JSON list of C-alpha atoms and ligand atoms in Angstrom, two decimals:
[
{"chain": "A", "resi": 1, "resn": "MET", "atom": "CA", "xyz": [-0.03, 0.07, 0.00]},
{"chain": "A", "resi": 2, "resn": "GLU", "atom": "CA", "xyz": [1.20, 3.46, -0.84]},
{"chain": "A", "resi": 3, "resn": "LEU", "atom": "CA", "xyz": [1.20, 5.68, 2.10]},
{"chain": "A", "resi": 4, "resn": "PHE", "atom": "CA", "xyz": [0.60, 9.40, 1.59]},
{"chain": "A", "resi": 5, "resn": "ILE", "atom": "CA", "xyz": [0.74, 12.13, 4.39]},
{"chain": "A", "resi": 6, "resn": "ASP", "atom": "CA", "xyz": [-2.18, 14.57, 4.41]},
{"chain": "A", "resi": 7, "resn": "SER", "atom": "CA", "xyz": [-0.71, 17.78, 5.39]},
{"chain": "A", "resi": 8, "resn": "ALA", "atom": "CA", "xyz": [0.56, 21.06, 3.60]},
{"chain": "A", "resi": 9, "resn": "ASP", "atom": "CA", "xyz": [3.03, 21.85, 6.78]},
{"chain": "A", "resi": 10, "resn": "VAL", "atom": "CA", "xyz": [6.41, 21.54, 5.17]},
{"chain": "A", "resi": 11, "resn": "GLY", "atom": "CA", "xyz": [7.78, 21.06, 8.92]},
{"chain": "A", "resi": 12, "resn": "GLU", "atom": "CA", "xyz": [5.27, 17.91, 9.21]},
{"chain": "A", "resi": 13, "resn": "LEU", "atom": "CA", "xyz": [6.48, 16.50, 5.92]},
{"chain": "A", "resi": 14, "resn": "ARG", "atom": "CA", "xyz": [10.34, 16.88, 6.32]},
{"chain": "A", "resi": 15, "resn": "GLU", "atom": "CA", "xyz": [9.70, 14.81, 9.44]},
{"chain": "A", "resi": 16, "resn": "ALA", "atom": "CA", "xyz": [7.42, 12.06, 7.69]},
{"chain": "A", "resi": 17, "resn": "MET", "atom": "CA", "xyz": [9.72, 11.77, 4.92]},
{"chain": "A", "resi": 18, "resn": "ALA", "atom": "CA", "xyz": [12.77, 11.39, 7.13]},
{"chain": "A", "resi": 19, "resn": "SER", "atom": "CA", "xyz": [10.83, 7.80, 7.89]},
{"chain": "A", "resi": 20, "resn": "GLY", "atom": "CA", "xyz": [11.45, 6.56, 4.50]},
{"chain": "A", "resi": 21, "resn": "LEU", "atom": "CA", "xyz": [8.19, 5.09, 4.13]},
{"chain": "A", "resi": 22, "resn": "ILE", "atom": "CA", "xyz": [6.29, 7.93, 2.80]},
{"chain": "A", "resi": 23, "resn": "ASP", "atom": "CA", "xyz": [5.21, 7.60, -1.18]},
{"chain": "A", "resi": 24, "resn": "GLY", "atom": "CA", "xyz": [3.56, 11.13, -1.60]},
{"chain": "A", "resi": 25, "resn": "VAL", "atom": "CA", "xyz": [1.28, 14.06, -0.06]},
{"chain": "A", "resi": 26, "resn": "THR", "atom": "CA", "xyz": [-1.98, 15.14, -0.43]},
{"chain": "A", "resi": 27, "resn": "THR", "atom": "CA", "xyz": [-3.29, 18.80, 0.21]},
{"chain": "A", "resi": 28, "resn": "ASN", "atom": "CA", "xyz": [-6.62, 20.43, 0.01]},
{"chain": "A", "resi": 29, "resn": "PRO", "atom": "CA", "xyz": [-7.67, 24.31, 0.48]},
{"chain": "A", "resi": 30, "resn": "SER", "atom": "CA", "xyz": [-8.42, 23.86, 4.02]},
{"chain": "A", "resi": 31, "resn": "LEU", "atom": "CA", "xyz": [-5.07, 22.44, 4.70]},
{"chain": "A", "resi": 32, "resn": "ILE", "atom": "CA", "xyz": [-3.24, 24.96, 2.43]},
{"chain": "A", "resi": 33, "resn": "ALA", "atom": "CA", "xyz": [-5.19, 27.66, 4.62]},
{"chain": "A", "resi": 34, "resn": "LYS", "atom": "CA", "xyz": [-3.98, 26.25, 7.68]},
{"chain": "A", "resi": 35, "resn": "SER", "atom": "CA", "xyz": [-0.26, 26.40, 6.90]},
{"chain": "A", "resi": 36, "resn": "GLY", "atom": "CA", "xyz": [-0.70, 30.33, 5.88]},
{"chain": "A", "resi": 37, "resn": "ARG", "atom": "CA", "xyz": [1.29, 29.94, 2.66]},
{"chain": "A", "resi": 38, "resn": "LYS", "atom": "CA", "xyz": [0.35, 31.13, -0.92]},
{"chain": "A", "resi": 39, "resn": "MET", "atom": "CA", "xyz": [-0.78, 27.62, -2.73]},
{"chain": "A", "resi": 40, "resn": "GLY", "atom": "CA", "xyz": [2.21, 28.07, -5.38]},
{"chain": "A", "resi": 41, "resn": "GLU", "atom": "CA", "xyz": [4.85, 28.49, -2.87]},
{"chain": "A", "resi": 42, "resn": "ALA", "atom": "CA", "xyz": [3.71, 25.73, -0.57]},
{"chain": "A", "resi": 43, "resn": "ILE", "atom": "CA", "xyz": [3.21, 23.25, -3.55]},
{"chain": "A", "resi": 44, "resn": "ALA", "atom": "CA", "xyz": [6.60, 24.18, -4.84]},
{"chain": "A", "resi": 45, "resn": "GLU", "atom": "CA", "xyz": [8.41, 23.62, -1.77]},
{"chain": "A", "resi": 46, "resn": "ILE", "atom": "CA", "xyz": [6.55, 20.47, -0.91]},
{"chain": "A", "resi": 47, "resn": "CYS", "atom": "CA", "xyz": [7.27, 18.86, -4.30]},
{"chain": "A", "resi": 48, "resn": "GLU", "atom": "CA", "xyz": [11.11, 19.44, -3.84]},
{"chain": "A", "resi": 49, "resn": "ILE", "atom": "CA", "xyz": [10.74, 17.67, -0.60]},
{"chain": "A", "resi": 50, "resn": "VAL", "atom": "CA", "xyz": [8.44, 14.90, -1.85]},
{"chain": "A", "resi": 51, "resn": "PRO", "atom": "CA", "xyz": [9.58, 13.11, -5.13]},
{"chain": "A", "resi": 52, "resn": "GLY", "atom": "CA", "xyz": [6.37, 11.11, -5.35]},
{"chain": "A", "resi": 53, "resn": "PRO", "atom": "CA", "xyz": [2.58, 12.46, -6.23]},
{"chain": "A", "resi": 54, "resn": "VAL", "atom": "CA", "xyz": [1.69, 15.79, -4.47]},
{"chain": "A", "resi": 55, "resn": "SER", "atom": "CA", "xyz": [-1.96, 16.55, -4.80]},
{"chain": "A", "resi": 56, "resn": "ALA", "atom": "CA", "xyz": [-2.75, 19.96, -5.26]},
{"chain": "A", "resi": 57, "resn": "GLU", "atom": "CA", "xyz": [-6.61, 21.21, -5.33]},
{"chain": "A", "resi": 58, "resn": "ALA", "atom": "CA", "xyz": [-8.13, 23.71, -8.03]},
{"chain": "A", "resi": 59, "resn": "VAL", "atom": "CA", "xyz": [-10.76, 26.11, -6.30]},
{"chain": "A", "resi": 60, "resn": "ALA", "atom": "CA", "xyz": [-12.82, 27.19, -9.51]},
{"chain": "A", "resi": 61, "resn": "THR", "atom": "CA", "xyz": [-15.98, 25.46, -9.84]},
{"chain": "A", "resi": 62, "resn": "ASP", "atom": "CA", "xyz": [-16.52, 25.82, -13.54]},
{"chain": "A", "resi": 63, "resn": "VAL", "atom": "CA", "xyz": [-14.75, 23.74, -16.19]},
{"chain": "A", "resi": 64, "resn": "ASP", "atom": "CA", "xyz": [-12.80, 26.66, -17.72]},
{"chain": "A", "resi": 65, "resn": "GLY", "atom": "CA", "xyz": [-11.66, 27.83, -14.44]},
{"chain": "A", "resi": 66, "resn": "MET", "atom": "CA", "xyz": [-10.84, 24.35, -13.26]},
{"chain": "A", "resi": 67, "resn": "LEU", "atom": "CA", "xyz": [-8.51, 23.71, -16.47]},
{"chain": "A", "resi": 68, "resn": "ALA", "atom": "CA", "xyz": [-6.96, 26.96, -16.02]},
{"chain": "A", "resi": 69, "resn": "GLU", "atom": "CA", "xyz": [-6.14, 26.31, -12.45]},
{"chain": "A", "resi": 70, "resn": "GLY", "atom": "CA", "xyz": [-5.28, 22.51, -12.92]},
{"chain": "A", "resi": 71, "resn": "ARG", "atom": "CA", "xyz": [-2.98, 23.41, -15.85]},
{"chain": "A", "resi": 72, "resn": "TYR", "atom": "CA", "xyz": [-1.16, 26.22, -13.65]},
{"chain": "A", "resi": 73, "resn": "LEU", "atom": "CA", "xyz": [-0.74, 23.72, -10.74]},
{"chain": "A", "resi": 74, "resn": "ALA", "atom": "CA", "xyz": [0.36, 20.79, -13.08]},
{"chain": "A", "resi": 75, "resn": "GLY", "atom": "CA", "xyz": [2.96, 23.18, -14.51]},
{"chain": "A", "resi": 76, "resn": "ILE", "atom": "CA", "xyz": [4.39, 23.83, -10.88]},
{"chain": "A", "resi": 77, "resn": "ALA", "atom": "CA", "xyz": [6.35, 20.40, -10.88]},
{"chain": "A", "resi": 78, "resn": "ASP", "atom": "CA", "xyz": [6.35, 17.21, -12.64]},
{"chain": "A", "resi": 79, "resn": "ASN", "atom": "CA", "xyz": [5.00, 15.35, -9.58]},
{"chain": "A", "resi": 80, "resn": "VAL", "atom": "CA", "xyz": [1.92, 17.58, -9.16]},
{"chain": "A", "resi": 81, "resn": "VAL", "atom": "CA", "xyz": [-1.42, 15.68, -9.32]},
{"chain": "A", "resi": 82, "resn": "VAL", "atom": "CA", "xyz": [-4.20, 18.14, -9.94]},
{"chain": "A", "resi": 83, "resn": "LYS", "atom": "CA", "xyz": [-7.09, 17.62, -7.54]},
{"chain": "A", "resi": 84, "resn": "LEU", "atom": "CA", "xyz": [-10.62, 18.46, -8.61]},
{"chain": "A", "resi": 85, "resn": "PRO", "atom": "CA", "xyz": [-13.83, 17.58, -6.80]},
{"chain": "A", "resi": 86, "resn": "LEU", "atom": "CA", "xyz": [-16.51, 15.16, -7.89]},
{"chain": "A", "resi": 87, "resn": "THR", "atom": "CA", "xyz": [-18.72, 17.18, -9.59]},
{"chain": "A", "resi": 88, "resn": "GLU", "atom": "CA", "xyz": [-19.99, 16.88, -12.86]},
{"chain": "A", "resi": 89, "resn": "ASN", "atom": "CA", "xyz": [-17.91, 20.03, -13.87]},
{"chain": "A", "resi": 90, "resn": "GLY", "atom": "CA", "xyz": [-15.09, 18.62, -11.76]},
{"chain": "A", "resi": 91, "resn": "LEU", "atom": "CA", "xyz": [-15.44, 15.16, -14.11]},
{"chain": "A", "resi": 92, "resn": "ARG", "atom": "CA", "xyz": [-15.77, 17.30, -17.28]},
{"chain": "A", "resi": 93, "resn": "ALA", "atom": "CA", "xyz": [-12.01, 19.00, -16.70]},
{"chain": "A", "resi": 94, "resn": "THR", "atom": "CA", "xyz": [-10.85, 15.61, -15.31]},
{"chain": "A", "resi": 95, "resn": "ARG", "atom": "CA", "xyz": [-11.34, 14.25, -18.83]},
{"chain": "A", "resi": 96, "resn": "THR", "atom": "CA", "xyz": [-9.70, 17.18, -20.66]},
{"chain": "A", "resi": 97, "resn": "LEU", "atom": "CA", "xyz": [-6.85, 17.05, -18.21]},
{"chain": "A", "resi": 98, "resn": "ALA", "atom": "CA", "xyz": [-6.31, 13.36, -18.42]},
{"chain": "A", "resi": 99, "resn": "ASP", "atom": "CA", "xyz": [-6.33, 13.57, -22.16]},
{"chain": "A", "resi": 100, "resn": "GLU", "atom": "CA", "xyz": [-3.62, 16.08, -22.00]},
{"chain": "A", "resi": 101, "resn": "GLY", "atom": "CA", "xyz": [-1.56, 13.85, -19.79]},
{"chain": "A", "resi": 102, "resn": "VAL", "atom": "CA", "xyz": [-2.08, 15.65, -16.61]},
{"chain": "A", "resi": 103, "resn": "LYS", "atom": "CA", "xyz": [-2.85, 13.17, -13.51]},
{"chain": "A", "resi": 104, "resn": "VAL", "atom": "CA", "xyz": [-6.02, 14.02, -11.84]},
{"chain": "A", "resi": 105, "resn": "ASN", "atom": "CA", "xyz": [-7.15, 13.24, -8.14]},
{"chain": "A", "resi": 106, "resn": "VAL", "atom": "CA", "xyz": [-10.72, 13.17, -8.02]},
{"chain": "A", "resi": 107, "resn": "THR", "atom": "CA", "xyz": [-11.88, 14.37, -4.49]},
{"chain": "A", "resi": 108, "resn": "LEU", "atom": "CA", "xyz": [-14.73, 14.17, -2.15]},
{"chain": "A", "resi": 109, "resn": "CYS", "atom": "CA", "xyz": [-16.06, 11.16, -3.19]},
{"chain": "A", "resi": 110, "resn": "PHE", "atom": "CA", "xyz": [-18.88, 9.78, -1.38]},
{"chain": "A", "resi": 111, "resn": "SER", "atom": "CA", "xyz": [-20.39, 7.11, -3.20]},
{"chain": "A", "resi": 112, "resn": "SER", "atom": "CA", "xyz": [-19.27, 3.92, -5.37]},
{"chain": "A", "resi": 113, "resn": "VAL", "atom": "CA", "xyz": [-21.22, 5.29, -8.41]},
{"chain": "A", "resi": 114, "resn": "GLN", "atom": "CA", "xyz": [-19.49, 8.55, -8.17]},
{"chain": "A", "resi": 115, "resn": "ALA", "atom": "CA", "xyz": [-16.20, 6.84, -8.24]},
{"chain": "A", "resi": 116, "resn": "MET", "atom": "CA", "xyz": [-17.38, 4.85, -11.27]},
{"chain": "A", "resi": 117, "resn": "LEU", "atom": "CA", "xyz": [-17.76, 8.01, -13.05]},
{"chain": "A", "resi": 118, "resn": "ALA", "atom": "CA", "xyz": [-14.51, 9.14, -11.72]},
{"chain": "A", "resi": 119, "resn": "ALA", "atom": "CA", "xyz": [-12.83, 6.26, -13.39]},
{"chain": "A", "resi": 120, "resn": "LYS", "atom": "CA", "xyz": [-14.70, 6.70, -16.78]},
{"chain": "A", "resi": 121, "resn": "ALA", "atom": "CA", "xyz": [-13.37, 10.35, -17.06]},
{"chain": "A", "resi": 122, "resn": "GLY", "atom": "CA", "xyz": [-9.90, 8.96, -16.60]},
{"chain": "A", "resi": 123, "resn": "ALA", "atom": "CA", "xyz": [-9.17, 9.68, -12.85]},
{"chain": "A", "resi": 124, "resn": "TYR", "atom": "CA", "xyz": [-5.78, 8.68, -11.84]},
{"chain": "A", "resi": 125, "resn": "PHE", "atom": "CA", "xyz": [-6.80, 8.80, -7.85]},
{"chain": "A", "resi": 126, "resn": "ILE", "atom": "CA", "xyz": [-10.04, 8.37, -6.61]},
{"chain": "A", "resi": 127, "resn": "SER", "atom": "CA", "xyz": [-10.23, 9.94, -2.93]},
{"chain": "A", "resi": 128, "resn": "PRO", "atom": "CA", "xyz": [-13.28, 8.47, -0.90]},
{"chain": "A", "resi": 129, "resn": "PHE", "atom": "CA", "xyz": [-13.55, 10.08, 2.46]},
{"chain": "A", "resi": 130, "resn": "ILE", "atom": "CA", "xyz": [-13.93, 7.64, 5.08]},
{"chain": "A", "resi": 131, "resn": "GLY", "atom": "CA", "xyz": [-13.92, 9.63, 8.19]},
{"chain": "A", "resi": 132, "resn": "ARG", "atom": "CA", "xyz": [-16.57, 11.90, 7.18]},
{"chain": "A", "resi": 133, "resn": "LEU", "atom": "CA", "xyz": [-18.90, 8.98, 6.23]},
{"chain": "A", "resi": 134, "resn": "ASP", "atom": "CA", "xyz": [-18.28, 7.74, 9.79]},
{"chain": "A", "resi": 135, "resn": "ASP", "atom": "CA", "xyz": [-19.07, 11.09, 11.32]},
{"chain": "A", "resi": 136, "resn": "ALA", "atom": "CA", "xyz": [-22.25, 11.03, 9.17]},
{"chain": "A", "resi": 137, "resn": "GLY", "atom": "CA", "xyz": [-23.24, 7.95, 10.67]},
{"chain": "A", "resi": 138, "resn": "VAL", "atom": "CA", "xyz": [-22.38, 5.74, 7.64]},
{"chain": "A", "resi": 139, "resn": "THR", "atom": "CA", "xyz": [-19.65, 2.86, 7.75]},
{"chain": "A", "resi": 140, "resn": "GLY", "atom": "CA", "xyz": [-17.01, 4.96, 5.42]},
{"chain": "A", "resi": 141, "resn": "MET", "atom": "CA", "xyz": [-15.08, 1.58, 5.06]},
{"chain": "A", "resi": 142, "resn": "ASP", "atom": "CA", "xyz": [-17.82, 0.14, 3.11]},
{"chain": "A", "resi": 143, "resn": "LEU", "atom": "CA", "xyz": [-17.32, 2.37, 0.31]},
{"chain": "A", "resi": 144, "resn": "ILE", "atom": "CA", "xyz": [-13.66, 1.42, -0.19]},
{"chain": "A", "resi": 145, "resn": "SER", "atom": "CA", "xyz": [-15.22, -2.20, -0.26]},
{"chain": "A", "resi": 146, "resn": "GLU", "atom": "CA", "xyz": [-17.58, -0.92, -3.03]},
{"chain": "A", "resi": 147, "resn": "ILE", "atom": "CA", "xyz": [-15.32, 0.82, -4.95]},
{"chain": "A", "resi": 148, "resn": "ARG", "atom": "CA", "xyz": [-12.54, -2.04, -5.26]},
{"chain": "A", "resi": 149, "resn": "GLN", "atom": "CA", "xyz": [-15.26, -4.59, -6.40]},
{"chain": "A", "resi": 150, "resn": "ILE", "atom": "CA", "xyz": [-16.35, -2.08, -8.99]},
{"chain": "A", "resi": 151, "resn": "TYR", "atom": "CA", "xyz": [-12.73, -1.10, -10.21]},
{"chain": "A", "resi": 152, "resn": "ASP", "atom": "CA", "xyz": [-12.10, -4.90, -10.23]},
{"chain": "A", "resi": 153, "resn": "ASN", "atom": "CA", "xyz": [-15.21, -5.92, -11.92]},
{"chain": "A", "resi": 154, "resn": "TYR", "atom": "CA", "xyz": [-14.36, -3.37, -15.12]},
{"chain": "A", "resi": 155, "resn": "HIS", "atom": "CA", "xyz": [-10.66, -3.54, -14.55]},
{"chain": "A", "resi": 156, "resn": "PHE", "atom": "CA", "xyz": [-10.55, 0.32, -14.05]},
{"chain": "A", "resi": 157, "resn": "GLU", "atom": "CA", "xyz": [-6.71, 1.24, -13.36]},
{"chain": "A", "resi": 158, "resn": "THR", "atom": "CA", "xyz": [-7.90, 4.21, -11.42]},
{"chain": "A", "resi": 159, "resn": "LYS", "atom": "CA", "xyz": [-5.99, 4.13, -7.82]},
{"chain": "A", "resi": 160, "resn": "ILE", "atom": "CA", "xyz": [-8.41, 3.93, -4.89]},
{"chain": "A", "resi": 161, "resn": "LEU", "atom": "CA", "xyz": [-6.60, 6.47, -2.15]},
{"chain": "A", "resi": 162, "resn": "ALA", "atom": "CA", "xyz": [-8.37, 6.12, 0.93]},
{"chain": "A", "resi": 163, "resn": "ALA", "atom": "CA", "xyz": [-8.75, 9.85, 2.33]},
{"chain": "A", "resi": 164, "resn": "SER", "atom": "CA", "xyz": [-10.26, 11.37, 5.46]},
{"chain": "A", "resi": 165, "resn": "ILE", "atom": "CA", "xyz": [-8.45, 8.63, 7.68]},
{"chain": "A", "resi": 166, "resn": "ARG", "atom": "CA", "xyz": [-8.80, 9.19, 11.30]},
{"chain": "A", "resi": 167, "resn": "THR", "atom": "CA", "xyz": [-7.43, 6.09, 13.20]},
{"chain": "A", "resi": 168, "resn": "THR", "atom": "CA", "xyz": [-4.90, 3.48, 12.68]},
{"chain": "A", "resi": 169, "resn": "ALA", "atom": "CA", "xyz": [-7.93, 1.11, 12.13]},
{"chain": "A", "resi": 170, "resn": "HIS", "atom": "CA", "xyz": [-8.82, 2.88, 9.04]},
{"chain": "A", "resi": 171, "resn": "VAL", "atom": "CA", "xyz": [-5.39, 2.33, 7.56]},
{"chain": "A", "resi": 172, "resn": "ARG", "atom": "CA", "xyz": [-5.69, -1.44, 8.50]},
{"chain": "A", "resi": 173, "resn": "ASP", "atom": "CA", "xyz": [-9.03, -2.00, 7.04]},
{"chain": "A", "resi": 174, "resn": "ALA", "atom": "CA", "xyz": [-8.58, -0.08, 3.97]},
{"chain": "A", "resi": 175, "resn": "ALA", "atom": "CA", "xyz": [-5.30, -2.13, 3.34]},
{"chain": "A", "resi": 176, "resn": "LEU", "atom": "CA", "xyz": [-7.20, -5.64, 4.20]},
{"chain": "A", "resi": 177, "resn": "ILE", "atom": "CA", "xyz": [-9.84, -4.17, 1.41]},
{"chain": "A", "resi": 178, "resn": "GLY", "atom": "CA", "xyz": [-7.02, -3.60, -0.90]},
{"chain": "A", "resi": 179, "resn": "ALA", "atom": "CA", "xyz": [-7.02, 0.28, -1.56]},
{"chain": "A", "resi": 180, "resn": "ASP", "atom": "CA", "xyz": [-3.93, 1.12, -3.51]},
{"chain": "A", "resi": 181, "resn": "CYS", "atom": "CA", "xyz": [-3.23, 3.98, -1.08]},
{"chain": "A", "resi": 182, "resn": "ALA", "atom": "CA", "xyz": [-4.18, 5.85, 2.15]},
{"chain": "A", "resi": 183, "resn": "THR", "atom": "CA", "xyz": [-3.39, 9.38, 2.88]},
{"chain": "A", "resi": 184, "resn": "ILE", "atom": "CA", "xyz": [-2.79, 9.79, 6.58]},
{"chain": "A", "resi": 185, "resn": "PRO", "atom": "CA", "xyz": [-2.56, 13.00, 9.08]},
{"chain": "A", "resi": 186, "resn": "PRO", "atom": "CA", "xyz": [0.82, 13.12, 10.61]},
{"chain": "A", "resi": 187, "resn": "LYS", "atom": "CA", "xyz": [-0.42, 12.12, 13.87]},
{"chain": "A", "resi": 188, "resn": "THR", "atom": "CA", "xyz": [-2.12, 8.79, 12.76]},
{"chain": "A", "resi": 189, "resn": "PHE", "atom": "CA", "xyz": [0.90, 8.10, 10.59]},
{"chain": "A", "resi": 190, "resn": "ALA", "atom": "CA", "xyz": [3.01, 8.26, 14.03]},
{"chain": "A", "resi": 191, "resn": "ALA", "atom": "CA", "xyz": [0.48, 5.96, 15.62]},
{"chain": "A", "resi": 192, "resn": "LEU", "atom": "CA", "xyz": [0.89, 3.32, 12.89]},
{"chain": "A", "resi": 193, "resn": "TYR", "atom": "CA", "xyz": [4.36, 2.47, 14.83]},
{"chain": "A", "resi": 194, "resn": "LYS", "atom": "CA", "xyz": [3.16, 2.03, 18.18]},
{"chain": "A", "resi": 195, "resn": "HIS", "atom": "CA", "xyz": [2.02, -1.07, 19.84]},
{"chain": "A", "resi": 196, "resn": "ILE", "atom": "CA", "xyz": [1.78, -1.67, 23.83]},
{"chain": "A", "resi": 197, "resn": "LEU", "atom": "CA", "xyz": [3.46, -5.08, 23.51]},
{"chain": "A", "resi": 198, "resn": "THR", "atom": "CA", "xyz": [6.39, -3.44, 21.51]},
{"chain": "A", "resi": 199, "resn": "ASP", "atom": "CA", "xyz": [7.12, -1.00, 24.26]},
{"chain": "A", "resi": 200, "resn": "THR", "atom": "CA", "xyz": [6.76, -3.24, 27.17]},
{"chain": "A", "resi": 201, "resn": "GLY", "atom": "CA", "xyz": [8.74, -5.97, 25.30]},
{"chain": "A", "resi": 202, "resn": "LEU", "atom": "CA", "xyz": [11.51, -3.86, 24.47]},
{"chain": "A", "resi": 203, "resn": "GLU", "atom": "CA", "xyz": [11.65, -2.52, 28.14]},
{"chain": "A", "resi": 204, "resn": "ALA", "atom": "CA", "xyz": [11.92, -5.98, 29.41]},
{"chain": "A", "resi": 205, "resn": "PHE", "atom": "CA", "xyz": [14.75, -6.88, 26.83]},
{"chain": "A", "resi": 206, "resn": "LEU", "atom": "CA", "xyz": [16.64, -3.53, 27.88]},
{"chain": "A", "resi": 207, "resn": "LYS", "atom": "CA", "xyz": [16.28, -4.56, 31.51]},
{"chain": "A", "resi": 208, "resn": "ASP", "atom": "CA", "xyz": [17.56, -7.98, 31.13]},
{"chain": "A", "resi": 209, "resn": "TRP", "atom": "CA", "xyz": [20.45, -6.83, 28.81]},
{"chain": "A", "resi": 210, "resn": "LYS", "atom": "CA", "xyz": [21.61, -4.34, 31.28]},
{"chain": "A", "resi": 211, "resn": "SER", "atom": "CA", "xyz": [21.84, -6.86, 33.83]},
{"chain": "A", "resi": 212, "resn": "THR", "atom": "CA", "xyz": [24.31, -9.06, 31.86]},
{"chain": "A", "resi": 213, "resn": "GLY", "atom": "CA", "xyz": [26.66, -6.05, 32.16]},
{"chain": "A", "resi": 214, "resn": "GLN", "atom": "CA", "xyz": [27.75, -6.38, 28.65]},
{"chain": "A", "resi": 215, "resn": "SER", "atom": "CA", "xyz": [28.08, -3.96, 25.58]},
{"chain": "A", "resi": 216, "resn": "ILE", "atom": "CA", "xyz": [27.95, -5.01, 22.15]},
{"chain": "A", "resi": 217, "resn": "LEU", "atom": "CA", "xyz": [30.49, -2.87, 20.60]},
{"chain": "B", "resi": 301, "resn": "E4P", "atom": "C1", "xyz": [-7.82, 14.10, 1.05]},
{"chain": "B", "resi": 301, "resn": "E4P", "atom": "O1", "xyz": [-7.02, 14.17, -0.04]},
{"chain": "B", "resi": 301, "resn": "E4P", "atom": "C2", "xyz": [-8.32, 15.09, 2.01]},
{"chain": "B", "resi": 301, "resn": "E4P", "atom": "O2", "xyz": [-7.36, 16.24, 2.24]},
{"chain": "B", "resi": 301, "resn": "E4P", "atom": "C3", "xyz": [-8.12, 14.85, 3.74]},
{"chain": "B", "resi": 301, "resn": "E4P", "atom": "O3", "xyz": [-8.31, 13.50, 3.43]},
{"chain": "B", "resi": 301, "resn": "E4P", "atom": "C4", "xyz": [-9.64, 15.22, 4.22]},
{"chain": "B", "resi": 301, "resn": "E4P", "atom": "O4", "xyz": [-9.63, 14.54, 5.45]},
{"chain": "B", "resi": 301, "resn": "E4P", "atom": "P1", "xyz": [-10.95, 15.20, 6.92]},
{"chain": "B", "resi": 301, "resn": "E4P", "atom": "O5", "xyz": [-11.92, 14.70, 6.31]},
{"chain": "B", "resi": 301, "resn": "E4P", "atom": "O6", "xyz": [-10.18, 14.88, 8.06]},
{"chain": "B", "resi": 301, "resn": "E4P", "atom": "O7", "xyz": [-10.65, 16.77, 6.41]}
]
């Protein structure tokens, strides 16, 4: 599974990249606003830090505006993936940009039929929002299962990028279902390393080792 970090904070991204485990980054207008940076500058710096796909979201809602913003964002660096919302205009712009060779991440996906349309429009990634469905009282992970089945049934190549991840269990379940990627907030990524038995086991090993009085080197 490819692991992406969902953040526009370059400090957080540098730290996550040091793990050697991160394949890409996703941002959205809210994350850019939180960073306090200008979109173009922030995306350019993130693309220098991260060699993998970096999703940068257009904010226009009409097709021409999406195309203009999408082309601008795609021109910032070779690894930019243009993010467009799952609206009728978003999918029209997706088709055009995909035909131009631009990778598009179709975002704000909340149903499997939406995901099917995005695949037909040539989306490179589809971003189903698990946590926001959970918040609304629906089991978000069911959406990942449905999309996996539909994409497999028809051999769609669009990658499923599980988004709006809130917990380590979300990452586990998305991986078990076969989502291609997950985009994870930095805190949740850090939590993936953790298990109480790892901590207590290591503590016991180190205590026993100390009692030997040895040193390896
Ligand atoms: C994905 O690309 C989005 O940026 C993100 O996962 C949204 O997560 P949220 O629902 O926690 O805001």
